[in-house]
Amino acid sequence: MAKMQAAVKDGRRRRTLDSRQRIVTAMIELVGEGHITPSAEDVAVRAAVGLRTVFRHFRDMESLYAALTSSLVEQYEMWLIPFESLDPLDQLKEMIERRTATFERMLPFKRAGDAHRHMSPAIQAEHVRVTMLLRRRLASLLPRKVAEDPARFELIDLMLSLDVWQRLRDDQCLPAEVARALVSEEVLRLAGD
């Protein structure tokens, strides 16, 4: 009898986790498709769950945005894996490639984040955390004299930001390969001797 109760409890837990993940996945898909502010109803339909199920897992849309943000942060982790090259210049080139590739995937989420960040403590906190993480990673990679030169460091950090990528892609309508080449050229120029 105890085994059967444990199995039922385990099955419910699996279904609960599955529903929660489907809801987060639905939110990610909708925002990824360009829906900057999907409604709870949109998410429920996409996740194939009831609206009450959405709010059983997430007390409000802010908590759902927080879950979306946490899921997306995992995509930034590729920036932390060791570089293939030991040469600092090649590592910088690899960093540029990693960041711009990730930025391209993250653009729809940046747009949604910008729309919600002012009213979402979770999105704001994660934005600050990731920005500081990227700055530390950049400082650790650059030659000491460049990292300790405030003007050069800040300009390189700016050029390697999602904000600049969004400007180049959305506002200036540059193709990804052109935007990547511009970012790379400027960062390498700033980091050079």
mmCIF file of C-alpha atoms in Angstrom:
data_model
loop_
_atom_site.group_PDB
_atom_site.id
_atom_site.type_symbol
_atom_site.label_atom_id
_atom_site.label_comp_id
_atom_site.label_asym_id
_atom_site.label_seq_id
_atom_site.Cartn_x
_atom_site.Cartn_y
_atom_site.Cartn_z
ATOM 1 C CA MET A 1 0.000 0.000 0.000
ATOM 2 C CA ALA A 2 2.823 2.408 0.896
ATOM 3 C CA LYS A 3 4.521 1.730 -2.461
ATOM 4 C CA MET A 4 1.311 2.490 -4.304
ATOM 5 C CA GLN A 5 0.823 5.771 -2.416
ATOM 6 C CA ALA A 6 4.440 6.738 -3.119
ATOM 7 C CA ALA A 7 3.969 5.931 -6.815
ATOM 8 C CA VAL A 8 0.796 8.054 -6.982
ATOM 9 C CA LYS A 9 2.540 10.905 -5.170
ATOM 10 C CA ASP A 10 5.556 10.598 -7.491
ATOM 11 C CA GLY A 11 3.252 10.618 -10.543
ATOM 12 C CA ARG A 12 1.526 13.792 -9.337
ATOM 13 C CA ARG A 13 4.874 15.446 -8.718
ATOM 14 C CA ARG A 14 6.050 14.531 -12.233
ATOM 15 C CA ARG A 15 2.846 15.929 -13.739
ATOM 16 C CA THR A 16 3.233 19.109 -11.697
ATOM 17 C CA LEU A 17 6.826 19.582 -12.843
ATOM 18 C CA ASP A 18 5.824 18.779 -16.414
ATOM 19 C CA SER A 19 3.004 21.360 -16.340
ATOM 20 C CA ARG A 20 5.291 23.997 -14.883
ATOM 21 C CA GLN A 21 7.936 23.333 -17.530
ATOM 22 C CA ARG A 22 5.346 23.424 -20.329
ATOM 23 C CA ILE A 23 4.167 26.812 -19.068
ATOM 24 C CA VAL A 24 7.698 28.240 -18.987
ATOM 25 C CA THR A 25 8.446 26.732 -22.407
ATOM 26 C CA ALA A 26 5.235 28.255 -23.795
ATOM 27 C CA MET A 27 6.228 31.663 -22.445
ATOM 28 C CA ILE A 28 9.705 31.344 -23.981
ATOM 29 C CA GLU A 29 8.230 30.314 -27.343
ATOM 30 C CA LEU A 30 5.735 33.185 -27.393
ATOM 31 C CA VAL A 31 8.315 35.826 -26.510
ATOM 32 C CA GLY A 32 10.779 34.216 -28.926
ATOM 33 C CA GLU A 33 8.191 34.625 -31.679
ATOM 34 C CA GLY A 34 7.982 38.340 -30.960
ATOM 35 C CA HIS A 35 5.070 38.558 -28.508
ATOM 36 C CA ILE A 36 6.543 41.127 -26.130
ATOM 37 C CA THR A 37 3.715 40.826 -23.599
ATOM 38 C CA PRO A 38 1.950 37.489 -23.934
ATOM 39 C CA SER A 39 -1.119 37.160 -21.734
ATOM 40 C CA ALA A 40 -1.654 34.377 -19.236
ATOM 41 C CA GLU A 41 -4.366 33.098 -21.575
ATOM 42 C CA ASP A 42 -1.901 32.962 -24.486
ATOM 43 C CA VAL A 43 0.533 31.013 -22.335
ATOM 44 C CA ALA A 44 -2.155 28.603 -21.129
ATOM 45 C CA VAL A 45 -3.306 27.874 -24.677
ATOM 46 C CA ARG A 46 0.254 27.319 -25.921
ATOM 47 C CA ALA A 47 1.096 25.099 -22.934
ATOM 48 C CA ALA A 48 -2.178 23.166 -23.323
ATOM 49 C CA VAL A 49 -3.122 23.790 -19.698
ATOM 50 C CA GLY A 50 -5.936 25.671 -18.059
ATOM 51 C CA LEU A 51 -5.567 29.284 -17.000
ATOM 52 C CA ARG A 52 -5.967 28.210 -13.371
ATOM 53 C CA THR A 53 -3.003 25.862 -13.818
ATOM 54 C CA VAL A 54 -0.833 28.781 -14.918
ATOM 55 C CA PHE A 55 -1.698 30.674 -11.751
ATOM 56 C CA ARG A 56 -1.383 27.601 -9.578
ATOM 57 C CA HIS A 57 2.277 27.421 -10.626
ATOM 58 C CA PHE A 58 2.912 31.170 -10.881
ATOM 59 C CA ARG A 59 1.189 33.580 -8.515
ATOM 60 C CA ASP A 60 1.296 36.355 -11.138
ATOM 61 C CA MET A 61 2.864 37.243 -14.473
ATOM 62 C CA GLU A 62 5.902 38.715 -12.669
ATOM 63 C CA SER A 63 6.761 35.279 -11.277
ATOM 64 C CA LEU A 64 6.324 33.789 -14.749
ATOM 65 C CA TYR A 65 8.694 36.415 -16.190
ATOM 66 C CA ALA A 66 11.136 35.566 -13.397
ATOM 67 C CA ALA A 67 11.008 31.884 -14.417
ATOM 68 C CA LEU A 68 11.508 32.831 -18.066
ATOM 69 C CA THR A 69 14.519 34.964 -17.118
ATOM 70 C CA SER A 70 16.045 32.132 -15.087
ATOM 71 C CA SER A 71 15.638 29.731 -17.993
ATOM 72 C CA LEU A 72 17.279 32.143 -20.410
ATOM 73 C CA VAL A 73 20.273 32.744 -18.173
ATOM 74 C CA GLU A 74 21.366 29.188 -18.916
ATOM 75 C CA GLN A 75 22.062 30.319 -22.476
ATOM 76 C CA TYR A 76 24.661 32.754 -21.158
ATOM 77 C CA GLU A 77 26.584 29.922 -19.525
ATOM 78 C CA MET A 78 28.285 29.100 -22.833
ATOM 79 C CA TRP A 79 30.271 32.289 -22.283
ATOM 80 C CA LEU A 80 31.850 30.783 -19.184
ATOM 81 C CA ILE A 81 33.179 27.562 -20.663
ATOM 82 C CA PRO A 82 36.944 27.600 -21.271
ATOM 83 C CA PHE A 83 38.200 28.964 -24.548
ATOM 84 C CA GLU A 84 39.706 26.632 -27.098
ATOM 85 C CA SER A 85 42.768 28.824 -27.636
ATOM 86 C CA LEU A 86 45.377 29.846 -25.090
ATOM 87 C CA ASP A 87 46.261 32.969 -27.091
ATOM 88 C CA PRO A 88 44.592 36.065 -25.521
ATOM 89 C CA LEU A 89 43.763 37.629 -28.893
ATOM 90 C CA ASP A 90 42.142 34.413 -30.131
ATOM 91 C CA GLN A 91 40.218 34.174 -26.856
ATOM 92 C CA LEU A 92 38.913 37.703 -27.373
ATOM 93 C CA LYS A 93 37.816 36.761 -30.907
ATOM 94 C CA GLU A 94 36.078 33.676 -29.510
ATOM 95 C CA MET A 95 34.343 35.825 -26.887
ATOM 96 C CA ILE A 96 33.089 38.167 -29.605
ATOM 97 C CA GLU A 97 31.734 35.213 -31.586
ATOM 98 C CA ARG A 98 30.037 33.669 -28.542
ATOM 99 C CA ARG A 99 28.433 36.894 -27.427
ATOM 100 C CA THR A 100 27.167 37.987 -30.812
ATOM 101 C CA ALA A 101 25.758 34.519 -31.544
ATOM 102 C CA THR A 102 23.946 34.535 -28.209
ATOM 103 C CA PHE A 103 22.791 38.119 -28.690
ATOM 104 C CA GLU A 104 21.214 37.178 -31.984
ATOM 105 C CA ARG A 105 19.181 34.439 -30.263
ATOM 106 C CA MET A 106 18.327 36.718 -27.350
ATOM 107 C CA LEU A 107 16.976 39.725 -29.284
ATOM 108 C CA PRO A 108 13.264 38.916 -28.824
ATOM 109 C CA PHE A 109 13.846 38.418 -25.109
ATOM 110 C CA LYS A 110 15.778 41.684 -24.880
ATOM 111 C CA ARG A 111 12.817 43.505 -26.401
ATOM 112 C CA ALA A 112 10.419 41.902 -23.913
ATOM 113 C CA GLY A 113 12.819 42.469 -21.035
ATOM 114 C CA ASP A 114 13.139 46.146 -21.914
ATOM 115 C CA ALA A 115 9.353 46.453 -21.908
ATOM 116 C CA HIS A 116 9.017 44.834 -18.473
ATOM 117 C CA ARG A 117 12.275 45.576 -16.642
ATOM 118 C CA HIS A 118 11.066 48.864 -15.131
ATOM 119 C CA MET A 119 8.247 47.051 -13.308
ATOM 120 C CA SER A 120 9.882 43.685 -12.654
ATOM 121 C CA PRO A 121 12.315 43.369 -9.756
ATOM 122 C CA ALA A 122 13.234 39.854 -10.917
ATOM 123 C CA ILE A 123 14.126 40.956 -14.449
ATOM 124 C CA GLN A 124 15.978 44.025 -13.137
ATOM 125 C CA ALA A 125 18.000 41.972 -10.642
ATOM 126 C CA GLU A 126 18.937 39.382 -13.258
ATOM 127 C CA HIS A 127 19.891 42.119 -15.726
ATOM 128 C CA VAL A 128 22.266 43.667 -13.176
ATOM 129 C CA ARG A 129 23.701 40.256 -12.203
ATOM 130 C CA VAL A 130 24.384 39.194 -15.800
ATOM 131 C CA THR A 131 25.826 42.594 -16.724
ATOM 132 C CA MET A 132 28.294 42.412 -13.825
ATOM 133 C CA LEU A 133 29.169 38.799 -14.639
ATOM 134 C CA LEU A 134 29.969 39.740 -18.235
ATOM 135 C CA ARG A 135 32.041 42.736 -17.140
ATOM 136 C CA ARG A 136 34.120 40.580 -14.788
ATOM 137 C CA ARG A 137 34.617 37.960 -17.495
ATOM 138 C CA LEU A 138 35.712 40.628 -19.968
ATOM 139 C CA ALA A 139 38.119 42.241 -17.475
ATOM 140 C CA SER A 140 39.700 38.865 -16.768
ATOM 141 C CA LEU A 141 40.299 38.243 -20.463
ATOM 142 C CA LEU A 142 41.702 41.592 -21.589
ATOM 143 C CA PRO A 143 45.378 42.462 -21.272
ATOM 144 C CA ARG A 144 45.951 44.167 -17.925
ATOM 145 C CA LYS A 145 46.832 47.556 -19.423
ATOM 146 C CA VAL A 146 43.566 47.533 -21.410
ATOM 147 C CA ALA A 147 41.400 46.303 -18.505
ATOM 148 C CA GLU A 148 42.868 49.002 -16.255
ATOM 149 C CA ASP A 149 42.338 51.791 -18.790
ATOM 150 C CA PRO A 150 38.827 53.016 -17.862
ATOM 151 C CA ALA A 151 38.012 54.566 -21.248
ATOM 152 C CA ARG A 152 39.139 51.555 -23.281
ATOM 153 C CA PHE A 153 37.520 49.041 -20.945
ATOM 154 C CA GLU A 154 34.169 50.863 -20.899
ATOM 155 C CA LEU A 155 34.132 51.230 -24.683
ATOM 156 C CA ILE A 156 34.969 47.540 -25.196
ATOM 157 C CA ASP A 157 32.293 46.561 -22.658
ATOM 158 C CA LEU A 158 29.805 48.780 -24.478
ATOM 159 C CA MET A 159 30.661 47.303 -27.874
ATOM 160 C CA LEU A 160 30.194 43.782 -26.461
ATOM 161 C CA SER A 161 26.767 44.584 -24.995
ATOM 162 C CA LEU A 162 23.361 43.352 -26.020
ATOM 163 C CA ASP A 163 22.268 47.001 -26.218
ATOM 164 C CA VAL A 164 24.745 47.736 -29.000
ATOM 165 C CA TRP A 165 23.819 44.505 -30.772
ATOM 166 C CA GLN A 166 20.135 45.452 -30.624
ATOM 167 C CA ARG A 167 20.874 48.915 -31.983
ATOM 168 C CA LEU A 168 22.903 47.544 -34.887
ATOM 169 C CA ARG A 169 20.341 44.871 -35.752
ATOM 170 C CA ASP A 170 17.032 46.630 -35.043
ATOM 171 C CA ASP A 171 17.605 50.357 -35.403
ATOM 172 C CA GLN A 172 20.339 50.371 -38.012
ATOM 173 C CA CYS A 173 18.912 47.290 -39.777
ATOM 174 C CA LEU A 174 22.305 45.694 -40.317
ATOM 175 C CA PRO A 175 22.523 41.997 -41.187
ATOM 176 C CA ALA A 176 23.998 39.860 -38.380
ATOM 177 C CA GLU A 177 27.243 39.201 -40.233
ATOM 178 C CA VAL A 178 27.802 42.932 -40.850
ATOM 179 C CA ALA A 179 27.002 43.799 -37.227
ATOM 180 C CA ARG A 180 29.372 41.051 -36.031
ATOM 181 C CA ALA A 181 32.167 42.335 -38.270
ATOM 182 C CA LEU A 182 31.710 45.903 -36.992
ATOM 183 C CA VAL A 183 31.724 44.815 -33.354
ATOM 184 C CA SER A 184 34.747 42.593 -33.882
ATOM 185 C CA GLU A 185 36.739 45.254 -35.726
ATOM 186 C CA GLU A 186 36.072 47.902 -33.097
ATOM 187 C CA VAL A 187 36.727 45.647 -30.091
ATOM 188 C CA LEU A 188 39.982 44.366 -31.560
ATOM 189 C CA ARG A 189 41.046 47.930 -32.387
ATOM 190 C CA LEU A 190 40.302 49.103 -28.842
ATOM 191 C CA ALA A 191 42.056 46.107 -27.300
ATOM 192 C CA GLY A 192 45.169 46.458 -29.460
ATOM 193 C CA ASP A 193 48.342 48.249 -28.530
#
